[in-house]
Every structure is written in structure tokens, then in C-alpha cells.
PDB file of C-alpha atoms in Angstrom:
ATOM      1  CA  MET Z1421       0.000   0.000   0.000  1.00  0.00           C
ATOM      2  CA  ALA Z1422       2.857   2.375   0.822  1.00  0.00           C
ATOM      3  CA  THR Z1423       4.430   1.729  -2.574  1.00  0.00           C
ATOM      4  CA  HIS Z1424       1.093   2.279  -4.313  1.00  0.00           C
ATOM      5  CA  TYR Z1425       0.685   5.721  -2.736  1.00  0.00           C
ATOM      6  CA  GLY Z1426       4.385   6.667  -2.788  1.00  0.00           C
ATOM      7  CA  ALA Z1427       4.639   6.857   0.986  1.00  0.00           C
ATOM      8  CA  ALA Z1428       7.115   5.572   3.577  1.00  0.00           C
ATOM      9  CA  ILE Z1429       6.201   3.682   6.731  1.00  0.00           C
ATOM     10  CA  LEU Z1430       8.489   3.927   9.761  1.00  0.00           C
ATOM     11  CA  PRO Z1431       7.096   1.631  12.451  1.00  0.00           C
ATOM     12  CA  ALA Z1432       7.804   2.324  16.093  1.00  0.00           C
ATOM     13  CA  ARG Z1433      10.455   0.128  17.654  1.00  0.00           C
ATOM     14  CA  VAL Z1434       9.532  -2.434  20.267  1.00  0.00           C
ATOM     15  CA  VAL Z1435       9.861  -1.194  23.877  1.00  0.00           C
ATOM     16  CA  LYS Z1436      10.793   2.302  22.684  1.00  0.00           C
ATOM     17  CA  ALA Z1437       8.062   4.530  24.101  1.00  0.00           C
ATOM     18  CA  ARG Z1438       9.664   7.726  22.787  1.00  0.00           C
ATOM     19  CA  ASP Z1439       9.068   6.564  19.227  1.00  0.00           C
ATOM     20  CA  LYS Z1440       5.357   7.053  19.824  1.00  0.00           C
ATOM     21  CA  ALA Z1441       5.525  10.346  21.736  1.00  0.00           C
ATOM     22  CA  LYS Z1442       4.447  12.531  18.790  1.00  0.00           C
ATOM     23  CA  VAL Z1443       1.522  10.271  17.971  1.00  0.00           C
ATOM     24  CA  GLU Z1444       0.381   9.980  21.565  1.00  0.00           C
ATOM     25  CA  ALA Z1445       0.530  13.760  21.965  1.00  0.00           C
ATOM     26  CA  GLY Z1446      -1.612  14.186  18.862  1.00  0.00           C
ATOM     27  CA  VAL Z1447      -4.186  11.720  20.180  1.00  0.00           C
ATOM     28  CA  GLN Z1448      -4.281  13.540  23.507  1.00  0.00           C
ATOM     29  CA  SER Z1449      -4.879  16.889  21.774  1.00  0.00           C
ATOM     30  CA  VAL Z1450      -7.799  15.464  19.796  1.00  0.00           C
ATOM     31  CA  GLU Z1451      -9.354  13.962  22.915  1.00  0.00           C
ATOM     32  CA  GLU Z1452      -9.040  17.205  24.888  1.00  0.00           C
ATOM     33  CA  ARG Z1453      -9.955  19.730  22.172  1.00  0.00           C
ATOM     34  CA  MET Z1454     -12.535  17.781  20.130  1.00  0.00           C
ATOM     35  CA  LEU Z1455     -13.992  14.803  21.976  1.00  0.00           C
ATOM     36  CA  ALA Z1456     -14.247  16.266  25.483  1.00  0.00           C
ATOM     37  CA  PRO Z1457     -16.467  19.244  24.433  1.00  0.00           C
ATOM     38  CA  LEU Z1458     -18.945  16.782  22.890  1.00  0.00           C
ATOM     39  CA  ARG Z1459     -18.982  14.265  25.715  1.00  0.00           C
ATOM     40  CA  ASN Z1460     -22.447  15.302  26.978  1.00  0.00           C
ATOM     41  CA  ARG Z1461     -24.103  15.421  23.563  1.00  0.00           C
ATOM     42  CA  GLN Z1462     -26.100  12.593  22.003  1.00  0.00           C
ATOM     43  CA  PHE Z1463     -25.847  11.795  18.295  1.00  0.00           C
ATOM     44  CA  PHE Z1464     -28.015   9.609  16.073  1.00  0.00           C
ATOM     45  CA  SER Z1465     -25.951   9.383  12.866  1.00  0.00           C
ATOM     46  CA  LEU Z1466     -22.361   9.479  11.676  1.00  0.00           C
ATOM     47  CA  ALA Z1467     -23.095  12.539   9.549  1.00  0.00           C
ATOM     48  CA  GLU Z1468     -24.335  14.385  12.623  1.00  0.00           C
ATOM     49  CA  ILE Z1469     -21.116  13.572  14.506  1.00  0.00           C
ATOM     50  CA  ASN Z1470     -18.940  14.720  11.602  1.00  0.00           C
ATOM     51  CA  GLN Z1471     -20.890  17.963  11.366  1.00  0.00           C
ATOM     52  CA  ALA Z1472     -20.226  18.672  15.048  1.00  0.00           C
ATOM     53  CA  LEU Z1473     -16.517  17.742  14.781  1.00  0.00           C
ATOM     54  CA  ALA Z1474     -15.772  19.867  11.683  1.00  0.00           C
ATOM     55  CA  PRO Z1475     -15.531  23.309  13.424  1.00  0.00           C
ATOM     56  CA  LEU Z1476     -13.591  21.810  16.335  1.00  0.00           C
ATOM     57  CA  LEU Z1477     -11.099  20.251  13.910  1.00  0.00           C
ATOM     58  CA  ALA Z1478     -10.560  23.578  12.112  1.00  0.00           C
ATOM     59  CA  GLU Z1479     -10.086  25.327  15.453  1.00  0.00           C
ATOM     60  CA  LEU Z1480      -7.518  22.715  16.613  1.00  0.00           C
ATOM     61  CA  ASN Z1481      -5.490  22.892  13.393  1.00  0.00           C
ATOM     62  CA  HIS Z1482      -5.340  26.718  13.389  1.00  0.00           C
ATOM     63  CA  ARG Z1483      -4.649  27.011  17.120  1.00  0.00           C
ATOM     64  CA  GLN Z1484      -1.124  28.264  17.824  1.00  0.00           C
ATOM     65  CA  MET Z1485       0.990  25.447  19.210  1.00  0.00           C
ATOM     66  CA  GLN Z1486       2.376  25.807  22.718  1.00  0.00           C
ATOM     67  CA  GLY Z1487       5.844  27.395  22.702  1.00  0.00           C
ATOM     68  CA  ARG Z1488       5.669  27.950  18.925  1.00  0.00           C
ATOM     69  CA  ASP Z1489       4.759  30.877  16.716  1.00  0.00           C
ATOM     70  CA  HIS Z1490       2.821  28.759  14.237  1.00  0.00           C
ATOM     71  CA  SER Z1491      -0.113  26.328  14.092  1.00  0.00           C
ATOM     72  CA  ARG Z1492      -0.497  22.810  12.728  1.00  0.00           C
ATOM     73  CA  ALA Z1493      -2.174  24.258   9.636  1.00  0.00           C
ATOM     74  CA  ASP Z1494       0.854  26.534   9.061  1.00  0.00           C
ATOM     75  CA  LEU Z1495       3.242  23.567   9.277  1.00  0.00           C
ATOM     76  CA  PHE Z1496       1.103  21.559   6.878  1.00  0.00           C
ATOM     77  CA  ALA Z1497       1.059  24.397   4.334  1.00  0.00           C
ATOM     78  CA  GLN Z1498       4.841  24.932   4.594  1.00  0.00           C
ATOM     79  CA  ILE Z1499       6.145  21.360   4.748  1.00  0.00           C
ATOM     80  CA  ASP Z1500       3.600  18.666   3.898  1.00  0.00           C
ATOM     81  CA  GLN Z1501       1.421  20.178   1.216  1.00  0.00           C
ATOM     82  CA  PRO Z1502       4.266  20.997  -1.245  1.00  0.00           C
ATOM     83  CA  ALA Z1503       5.504  17.407  -0.992  1.00  0.00           C
ATOM     84  CA  LEU Z1504       2.131  15.786  -1.666  1.00  0.00           C
ATOM     85  CA  LYS Z1505       1.714  13.823  -4.897  1.00  0.00           C
ATOM     86  CA  PRO Z1506      -1.527  13.351  -6.841  1.00  0.00           C
ATOM     87  CA  LEU Z1507      -3.490  10.260  -5.863  1.00  0.00           C
ATOM     88  CA  PRO Z1508      -3.150   7.239  -8.173  1.00  0.00           C
ATOM     89  CA  SER Z1509      -5.870   6.832 -10.774  1.00  0.00           C
ATOM     90  CA  ARG Z1510      -6.996   3.635  -9.050  1.00  0.00           C
ATOM     91  CA  PRO Z1511      -7.329   3.184  -5.279  1.00  0.00           C
ATOM     92  CA  TYR Z1512      -5.280   0.528  -3.563  1.00  0.00           C
ATOM     93  CA  GLU Z1513      -7.010  -2.857  -3.472  1.00  0.00           C
ATOM     94  CA  THR Z1514      -6.495  -4.981  -0.395  1.00  0.00           C
ATOM     95  CA  GLY Z1515      -5.318  -8.491  -1.211  1.00  0.00           C
ATOM     96  CA  LEU Z1516      -6.876 -11.428   0.622  1.00  0.00           C
ATOM     97  CA  TRP Z1517      -4.488 -14.372   0.899  1.00  0.00           C
ATOM     98  CA  SER Z1518      -5.398 -18.017   1.313  1.00  0.00           C
ATOM     99  CA  ARG Z1519      -4.040 -21.457   0.525  1.00  0.00           C
ATOM    100  CA  ALA Z1520      -5.495 -24.099  -1.756  1.00  0.00           C
ATOM    101  CA  ARG Z1521      -4.578 -27.522  -3.049  1.00  0.00           C
ATOM    102  CA  VAL Z1522      -4.629 -28.302  -6.765  1.00  0.00           C
ATOM    103  CA  HIS Z1523      -7.325 -30.853  -7.614  1.00  0.00           C
ATOM    104  CA  ILE Z1524      -6.825 -33.743 -10.013  1.00  0.00           C
ATOM    105  CA  ASP Z1525      -8.486 -31.663 -12.744  1.00  0.00           C
ATOM    106  CA  TYR Z1526      -5.719 -29.014 -12.322  1.00  0.00           C
ATOM    107  CA  HIS Z1527      -8.149 -26.483 -10.810  1.00  0.00           C
ATOM    108  CA  ILE Z1528      -8.278 -24.929  -7.352  1.00  0.00           C
ATOM    109  CA  ALA Z1529     -11.419 -23.935  -5.465  1.00  0.00           C
ATOM    110  CA  VAL Z1530     -11.766 -20.333  -4.285  1.00  0.00           C
ATOM    111  CA  ASP Z1531     -15.129 -19.263  -2.816  1.00  0.00           C
ATOM    112  CA  ASP Z1532     -16.923 -22.063  -4.701  1.00  0.00           C
ATOM    113  CA  ARG Z1533     -15.333 -20.944  -7.981  1.00  0.00           C
ATOM    114  CA  PHE Z1534     -12.711 -22.946  -9.843  1.00  0.00           C
ATOM    115  CA  TYR Z1535      -9.516 -21.625 -11.451  1.00  0.00           C
ATOM    116  CA  SER Z1536      -6.975 -23.552 -13.494  1.00  0.00           C
ATOM    117  CA  VAL Z1537      -3.240 -23.826 -12.829  1.00  0.00           C
ATOM    118  CA  PRO Z1538      -0.540 -25.666 -14.793  1.00  0.00           C
ATOM    119  CA  TYR Z1539      -1.405 -29.381 -14.664  1.00  0.00           C
ATOM    120  CA  THR Z1540       2.151 -30.187 -13.516  1.00  0.00           C
ATOM    121  CA  LEU Z1541       1.171 -28.903 -10.050  1.00  0.00           C
ATOM    122  CA  LEU Z1542      -1.429 -31.597  -9.360  1.00  0.00           C
ATOM    123  CA  LYS Z1543      -2.049 -32.164  -5.638  1.00  0.00           C
ATOM    124  CA  GLN Z1544       0.420 -29.439  -4.637  1.00  0.00           C
ATOM    125  CA  GLU Z1545      -0.401 -26.530  -2.341  1.00  0.00           C
ATOM    126  CA  VAL Z1546      -0.499 -23.007  -3.772  1.00  0.00           C
ATOM    127  CA  GLU Z1547      -1.112 -19.521  -2.407  1.00  0.00           C
ATOM    128  CA  VAL Z1548      -4.037 -17.455  -3.674  1.00  0.00           C
ATOM    129  CA  ARG Z1549      -4.360 -13.677  -3.643  1.00  0.00           C
ATOM    130  CA  ARG Z1550      -7.800 -12.194  -4.333  1.00  0.00           C
ATOM    131  CA  SER Z1551      -7.782  -8.486  -5.085  1.00  0.00           C
ATOM    132  CA  GLY Z1552     -10.697  -6.676  -6.699  1.00  0.00           C
ATOM    133  CA  ALA Z1553     -11.565  -8.452  -9.935  1.00  0.00           C
ATOM    134  CA  ILE Z1554      -8.337 -10.479 -10.127  1.00  0.00           C
ATOM    135  CA  VAL Z1555      -7.340 -13.840  -8.646  1.00  0.00           C
ATOM    136  CA  GLU Z1556      -3.580 -14.480  -8.622  1.00  0.00           C
ATOM    137  CA  ILE Z1557      -2.080 -17.876  -7.832  1.00  0.00           C
ATOM    138  CA  TYR Z1558       1.465 -18.340  -6.527  1.00  0.00           C
ATOM    139  CA  HIS Z1559       3.662 -21.389  -6.023  1.00  0.00           C
ATOM    140  CA  LYS Z1560       6.828 -21.039  -3.961  1.00  0.00           C
ATOM    141  CA  GLY Z1561       6.697 -17.251  -4.315  1.00  0.00           C
ATOM    142  CA  GLU Z1562       6.305 -17.258  -8.098  1.00  0.00           C
ATOM    143  CA  ARG Z1563       3.066 -16.239  -9.789  1.00  0.00           C
ATOM    144  CA  ILE Z1564       1.898 -19.123 -11.949  1.00  0.00           C
ATOM    145  CA  ALA Z1565      -1.596 -18.013 -12.966  1.00  0.00           C
ATOM    146  CA  SER Z1566      -3.899 -15.014 -13.047  1.00  0.00           C
ATOM    147  CA  HIS Z1567      -7.654 -15.073 -13.642  1.00  0.00           C
ATOM    148  CA  THR Z1568     -10.533 -12.641 -13.723  1.00  0.00           C
ATOM    149  CA  VAL Z1569     -12.873 -13.378 -10.824  1.00  0.00           C
ATOM    150  CA  VAL Z1570     -15.672 -15.741 -11.847  1.00  0.00           C
ATOM    151  CA  THR Z1571     -19.024 -14.229 -10.898  1.00  0.00           C
ATOM    152  CA  ALA Z1572     -21.214 -17.338 -11.107  1.00  0.00           C
ATOM    153  CA  LYS Z1573     -21.083 -19.746  -8.191  1.00  0.00           C
ATOM    154  CA  TYR Z1574     -19.434 -23.056  -9.185  1.00  0.00           C
ATOM    155  CA  GLY Z1575     -18.238 -21.394 -12.374  1.00  0.00           C
ATOM    156  CA  ARG Z1576     -14.853 -22.163 -13.933  1.00  0.00           C
ATOM    157  CA  SER Z1577     -12.022 -20.248 -15.500  1.00  0.00           C
ATOM    158  CA  THR Z1578      -9.734 -22.511 -17.518  1.00  0.00           C
ATOM    159  CA  GLN Z1579      -6.729 -21.433 -19.573  1.00  0.00           C
ATOM    160  CA  ASP Z1580      -5.609 -23.583 -22.489  1.00  0.00           C
ATOM    161  CA  ALA Z1581      -1.950 -23.315 -21.488  1.00  0.00           C
ATOM    162  CA  HIS Z1582      -2.704 -25.090 -18.201  1.00  0.00           C
ATOM    163  CA  MET Z1583      -4.204 -28.178 -19.854  1.00  0.00           C
ATOM    164  CA  PRO Z1584      -2.400 -31.399 -20.620  1.00  0.00           C
ATOM    165  CA  GLU Z1585      -2.347 -32.183 -24.321  1.00  0.00           C
ATOM    166  CA  SER Z1586      -4.940 -34.935 -23.899  1.00  0.00           C
ATOM    167  CA  HIS Z1587      -7.517 -32.373 -22.720  1.00  0.00           C
ATOM    168  CA  LYS Z1588      -6.947 -29.607 -25.240  1.00  0.00           C
ATOM    169  CA  GLN Z1589      -8.847 -31.477 -27.950  1.00  0.00           C
ATOM    170  CA  TYR Z1590     -12.047 -31.090 -25.925  1.00  0.00           C
ATOM    171  CA  VAL Z1591     -11.894 -27.280 -25.592  1.00  0.00           C
ATOM    172  CA  GLY Z1592     -14.225 -26.650 -28.525  1.00  0.00           C
ATOM    173  CA  TRP Z1593     -16.810 -29.176 -27.396  1.00  0.00           C
ATOM    174  CA  THR Z1594     -20.364 -28.250 -26.542  1.00  0.00           C
ATOM    175  CA  PRO Z1595     -23.000 -30.259 -24.633  1.00  0.00           C
ATOM    176  CA  GLU Z1596     -24.901 -30.811 -27.899  1.00  0.00           C
ATOM    177  CA  ARG Z1597     -21.833 -32.203 -29.645  1.00  0.00           C
ATOM    178  CA  LEU Z1598     -21.022 -34.491 -26.741  1.00  0.00           C
ATOM    179  CA  LEU Z1599     -24.602 -35.798 -26.474  1.00  0.00           C
ATOM    180  CA  ALA Z1600     -24.651 -36.498 -30.209  1.00  0.00           C
ATOM    181  CA  TRP Z1601     -21.637 -38.763 -29.724  1.00  0.00           C
ATOM    182  CA  VAL Z1602     -23.108 -40.424 -26.633  1.00  0.00           C
ATOM    183  CA  ALA Z1603     -26.348 -41.070 -28.537  1.00  0.00           C
ATOM    184  CA  ASN Z1604     -24.478 -43.382 -30.929  1.00  0.00           C
ATOM    185  CA  THR Z1605     -24.554 -45.993 -28.163  1.00  0.00           C
ATOM    186  CA  GLY Z1606     -28.333 -45.794 -27.697  1.00  0.00           C
ATOM    187  CA  PRO Z1607     -31.248 -43.693 -26.419  1.00  0.00           C
ATOM    188  CA  CYS Z1608     -30.832 -44.797 -22.793  1.00  0.00           C
ATOM    189  CA  THR Z1609     -27.157 -43.848 -22.862  1.00  0.00           C
ATOM    190  CA  ARG Z1610     -28.072 -40.429 -24.243  1.00  0.00           C
ATOM    191  CA  GLU Z1611     -30.659 -39.999 -21.476  1.00  0.00           C
ATOM    192  CA  VAL Z1612     -28.016 -40.826 -18.862  1.00  0.00           C
ATOM    193  CA  GLY Z1613     -25.715 -38.270 -20.517  1.00  0.00           C
ATOM    194  CA  GLU Z1614     -28.427 -35.626 -20.421  1.00  0.00           C
ATOM    195  CA  THR Z1615     -29.057 -36.361 -16.748  1.00  0.00           C
ATOM    196  CA  ILE Z1616     -25.352 -36.049 -15.954  1.00  0.00           C
ATOM    197  CA  LEU Z1617     -25.006 -32.700 -17.736  1.00  0.00           C
ATOM    198  CA  SER Z1618     -28.182 -31.250 -16.214  1.00  0.00           C
ATOM    199  CA  SER Z1619     -27.110 -32.250 -12.690  1.00  0.00           C
ATOM    200  CA  HIS Z1620     -24.249 -29.710 -12.756  1.00  0.00           C
ATOM    201  CA  ALA Z1621     -24.466 -25.948 -12.471  1.00  0.00           C
ATOM    202  CA  HIS Z1622     -22.325 -25.847 -15.626  1.00  0.00           C
ATOM    203  CA  PRO Z1623     -22.607 -28.690 -18.175  1.00  0.00           C
ATOM    204  CA  GLN Z1624     -18.841 -28.642 -18.726  1.00  0.00           C
ATOM    205  CA  GLN Z1625     -18.424 -30.097 -15.259  1.00  0.00           C
ATOM    206  CA  GLY Z1626     -20.138 -33.272 -16.499  1.00  0.00           C
ATOM    207  CA  PHE Z1627     -18.021 -33.699 -19.646  1.00  0.00           C
ATOM    208  CA  ARG Z1628     -15.675 -36.161 -17.954  1.00  0.00           C
ATOM    209  CA  SER Z1629     -18.521 -38.444 -16.909  1.00  0.00           C
ATOM    210  CA  CYS Z1630     -19.980 -38.409 -20.428  1.00  0.00           C
ATOM    211  CA  LEU Z1631     -16.582 -39.238 -21.867  1.00  0.00           C
ATOM    212  CA  GLY Z1632     -16.503 -42.088 -19.359  1.00  0.00           C
ATOM    213  CA  LEU Z1633     -19.734 -43.457 -20.857  1.00  0.00           C
ATOM    214  CA  ILE Z1634     -18.085 -43.417 -24.277  1.00  0.00           C
ATOM    215  CA  ARG Z1635     -15.059 -45.291 -22.912  1.00  0.00           C
ATOM    216  CA  LEU Z1636     -17.363 -47.874 -21.344  1.00  0.00           C
ATOM    217  CA  SER Z1637     -19.047 -48.348 -24.699  1.00  0.00           C
ATOM    218  CA  ASN Z1638     -15.668 -48.935 -26.311  1.00  0.00           C
ATOM    219  CA  SER Z1639     -14.666 -51.424 -23.601  1.00  0.00           C
ATOM    220  CA  TYR Z1640     -17.910 -53.361 -23.063  1.00  0.00           C
ATOM    221  CA  GLY Z1641     -19.670 -52.735 -26.337  1.00  0.00           C
ATOM    222  CA  ALA Z1642     -22.634 -50.560 -27.217  1.00  0.00           C
ATOM    223  CA  GLU Z1643     -25.248 -53.225 -26.453  1.00  0.00           C
ATOM    224  CA  ARG Z1644     -24.068 -53.900 -22.902  1.00  0.00           C
ATOM    225  CA  THR Z1645     -23.544 -50.189 -22.150  1.00  0.00           C
ATOM    226  CA  GLU Z1646     -27.062 -49.408 -23.365  1.00  0.00           C
ATOM    227  CA  ALA Z1647     -28.469 -52.190 -21.158  1.00  0.00           C
ATOM    228  CA  ALA Z1648     -26.519 -50.892 -18.169  1.00  0.00           C
ATOM    229  CA  CYS Z1649     -27.822 -47.356 -18.747  1.00  0.00           C
ATOM    230  CA  ARG Z1650     -31.369 -48.711 -18.990  1.00  0.00           C
ATOM    231  CA  LYS Z1651     -30.966 -50.384 -15.600  1.00  0.00           C
ATOM    232  CA  ALA Z1652     -29.425 -47.241 -14.104  1.00  0.00           C
ATOM    233  CA  LEU Z1653     -32.405 -45.196 -15.277  1.00  0.00           C
ATOM    234  CA  ALA Z1654     -34.796 -47.739 -13.772  1.00  0.00           C
ATOM    235  CA  MET Z1655     -32.925 -47.407 -10.484  1.00  0.00           C
ATOM    236  CA  HIS Z1656     -33.127 -43.573 -10.693  1.00  0.00           C
ATOM    237  CA  SER Z1657     -29.332 -43.523 -10.427  1.00  0.00           C
ATOM    238  CA  ALA Z1658     -28.286 -42.202 -13.807  1.00  0.00           C
ATOM    239  CA  ASN Z1659     -24.588 -41.481 -13.320  1.00  0.00           C
ATOM    240  CA  TYR Z1660     -21.306 -42.774 -14.616  1.00  0.00           C
ATOM    241  CA  LYS Z1661     -20.244 -44.654 -11.466  1.00  0.00           C
ATOM    242  CA  VAL Z1662     -23.491 -46.645 -11.303  1.00  0.00           C
ATOM    243  CA  VAL Z1663     -23.283 -47.618 -14.981  1.00  0.00           C
ATOM    244  CA  LYS Z1664     -19.659 -48.673 -14.535  1.00  0.00           C
ATOM    245  CA  THR Z1665     -20.548 -50.785 -11.472  1.00  0.00           C
ATOM    246  CA  ILE Z1666     -23.418 -52.471 -13.335  1.00  0.00           C
ATOM    247  CA  LEU Z1667     -21.079 -53.464 -16.165  1.00  0.00           C
ATOM    248  CA  ALA Z1668     -18.261 -54.557 -13.871  1.00  0.00           C
ATOM    249  CA  ASN Z1669     -20.624 -56.908 -11.980  1.00  0.00           C
ATOM    250  CA  ASN Z1670     -22.421 -58.163 -15.128  1.00  0.00           C
ATOM    251  CA  VAL Z1671     -25.743 -56.922 -13.787  1.00  0.00           C
ATOM    252  CA  ASP Z1672     -26.599 -55.703 -17.280  1.00  0.00           C
ATOM    253  CA  LYS Z1673     -26.777 -59.371 -18.420  1.00  0.00           C
ATOM    254  CA  GLN Z1674     -29.561 -60.148 -15.969  1.00  0.00           C
ATOM    255  CA  PRO Z1675     -33.117 -59.887 -17.319  1.00  0.00           C
ATOM    256  CA  ASP Z1676     -34.991 -56.711 -16.532  1.00  0.00           C
ATOM    257  CA  LYS Z1677     -37.510 -57.127 -13.764  1.00  0.00           C
ATOM    258  CA  PRO Z1678     -41.034 -56.094 -14.732  1.00  0.00           C
ATOM    259  CA  VAL Z1679     -42.218 -53.011 -12.967  1.00  0.00           C
ATOM    260  CA  GLU Z1680     -45.248 -53.930 -10.906  1.00  0.00           C
ATOM    261  CA  ALA Z1681     -47.850 -51.428  -9.834  1.00  0.00           C
ATOM    262  CA  PRO Z1682     -47.772 -50.884  -6.106  1.00  0.00           C
ATOM    263  CA  VAL Z1683     -50.544 -52.683  -4.255  1.00  0.00           C
ATOM    264  CA  SER Z1684     -52.148 -50.897  -1.379  1.00  0.00           C
ATOM    265  CA  SER Z1685     -52.260 -52.891   1.823  1.00  0.00           C
ATOM    266  CA  VAL Z1686     -55.190 -50.793   3.037  1.00  0.00           C
ATOM    267  CA  GLU Z1687     -58.694 -51.941   2.212  1.00  0.00           C
ATOM    268  CA  HIS Z1688     -61.514 -49.437   2.403  1.00  0.00           C
ATOM    269  CA  GLN Z1689     -64.756 -48.854   0.533  1.00  0.00           C
ATOM    270  CA  ASN Z1690     -63.542 -45.458  -0.683  1.00  0.00           C
ATOM    271  CA  ILE Z1691     -60.349 -46.922  -2.176  1.00  0.00           C
ATOM    272  CA  ARG Z1692     -61.351 -48.214  -5.613  1.00  0.00           C
ATOM    273  CA  GLY Z1693     -58.023 -48.666  -7.400  1.00  0.00           C
ATOM    274  CA  ALA Z1694     -57.151 -48.123 -11.066  1.00  0.00           C
ATOM    275  CA  ASP Z1695     -59.257 -51.040 -12.333  1.00  0.00           C
ATOM    276  CA  TYR Z1696     -62.442 -49.400 -11.072  1.00  0.00           C
ATOM    277  CA  TYR Z1697     -62.186 -46.754 -13.797  1.00  0.00           C
ATOM    278  CA  ARG Z1698     -61.498 -49.302 -16.542  1.00  0.00           C
ATOM    279  CA  THR Z1699     -64.562 -51.506 -16.037  1.00  0.00           C
ATOM    280  CA  SER Z1700     -66.991 -49.206 -17.782  1.00  0.00           C
ATOM    281  CA  ALA Z1701     -66.940 -46.083 -19.874  1.00  0.00           C
ATOM    282  CA  GLU Z1702     -70.121 -44.911 -18.187  1.00  0.00           C
ATOM    283  CA  PRO Z1703     -69.745 -42.795 -15.061  1.00  0.00           C
ATOM    284  CA  ARG Z1704     -70.639 -44.533 -11.832  1.00  0.00           C
ATOM    285  CA  PHE Z1705     -71.982 -43.004  -8.716  1.00  0.00           C
ATOM    286  CA  ASP Z1706     -72.086 -44.823  -5.443  1.00  0.00           C
ATOM    287  CA  ALA Z1707     -74.507 -43.968  -2.732  1.00  0.00           C
TER     288      ALA Z1707
END
């Protein structure tokens, strides 16, 4: 911050009370000349307090200092004001530092947003500096990545240079293009792919799982993968891991169980069941 504003900071030394004498004297003057006169007044807003302090501040600054022939305002005009520089065009932005570990997809999580780093840093710890609209990532003191802050929760910012070569070929993919490829295996496989993509805040986060379905189709064949996806849909568990488990345990080779309508265990004259409405097209009215 001092560098940004072209200032110098000289901290007081430890156990050296005289280093703080000037500051303490200034605080005492403010308390005696400005705060004490207002001690019995009651205020209801910050603006009201500032309005009451303004004339007292002007009086304190123009008051002749004890043992001197000048005031604080005179010293400011003679010494400080000529040395002042114009303020920077942009105010200083405070940086918030944190640590993060690189995930297996070469991204780190910052406030539920994901930012890429070079894939060679998988599973390593990095330092993150958030400042304004910029997220900077450091590793061992060296800046390795810089991103614009992602506004959407669970959104991603991925730079091509951070990807391994095997991933760069998928940069231009869209959900429609990926589903068209998944659909080559069968309609149930496409439905599982659609479910996977729609379950994420951003469809791109489901690309890996859809690519996994394609790899399963290459390994087990389209017919078995389609059967496994059909079973996963029947189980209301349409995701890649379930389909993979079904294939690995040969559950897809077992015949599909017919879906039976649930039978109510409660018998009552007002419970007619579905068959009641199929017996006749004419409306029936019971007493």
C-alpha cells in the first residue's frame, strides 16, 4: 500500500516509548480539544457527529501550538502540502491471501469458484491472492496463474496453457456435440448423458462423466452399455459410477424385472383402485 501511494512507513520500535511520543501527543490533543467538548451530547448518525466535529477540527489545526509561533495548519502548508503527490488513478485494493490444493483436474477452489493452474502442479499446495476483480495464484513465491474473478457460483475459468495435451482437444466441445456422440450408443445412454449434464451448475463439469460413458461403450460394447444405462435409469441412479458398477458386476446381463404397480395394503370402501375406472366407460356413482 505504501508503494502504491508513494509513501514511507516507519514503524515504532519495540519497547521504545519515545518513538510514539508525537503520535500519543496528537491523540491527547484530539481527545481534549474535540472529543471532550462533545462528551455530553447525544448523536443519532455518523453525519451528525462529523458535522459537530468539523468546526472543532478547524479550530484545533489553526490554534497556535504551545511554545511555537505557528499552528499545525501553518506547518502543513509549509512542509507537507508541497511534498504531496496526486493520488493514483486507481485506489489501492487490499489483497486477501489463502491457501489451496490443486485438484486432479488441475483447478483450485476459491469461494466455490474454480480456477486452473498448470497441470504439472497436481495435488500441490499453492497460495491465492484475491484483489478486486483479479485472482492471482502463486507457487513457492512465483506467480503461476492469473484469472478474472468468476461471478457465477461453481463457475470455472480454464486457460488452455494449463491443460495437458490430452484435454486440449475437448476445448471446442459443446454439450450438444457431446450428447450427439453419446447417442451413438443408444437412447438410454443419451438420457443418462443428459441427466449427468443437467445435474451440474455448468454442463462442462459433467463432460468427464460423459466421456466415461463413451469409454465404457468402447470397452464393453454398445449393447451392454445401453443395457446398463437402462438399468441405471430404472434405479433412478443415472450417473457414470453406477453404470460402470453395473457393467463390472455383469448386472446388465440379468433380465430386466417387470415393474409392478404398487398394491395398497389398506382396504376401504372409498379406495377403488385403477381397475375401477377401466370396467366401464359410463360414469358410476355410489350412494
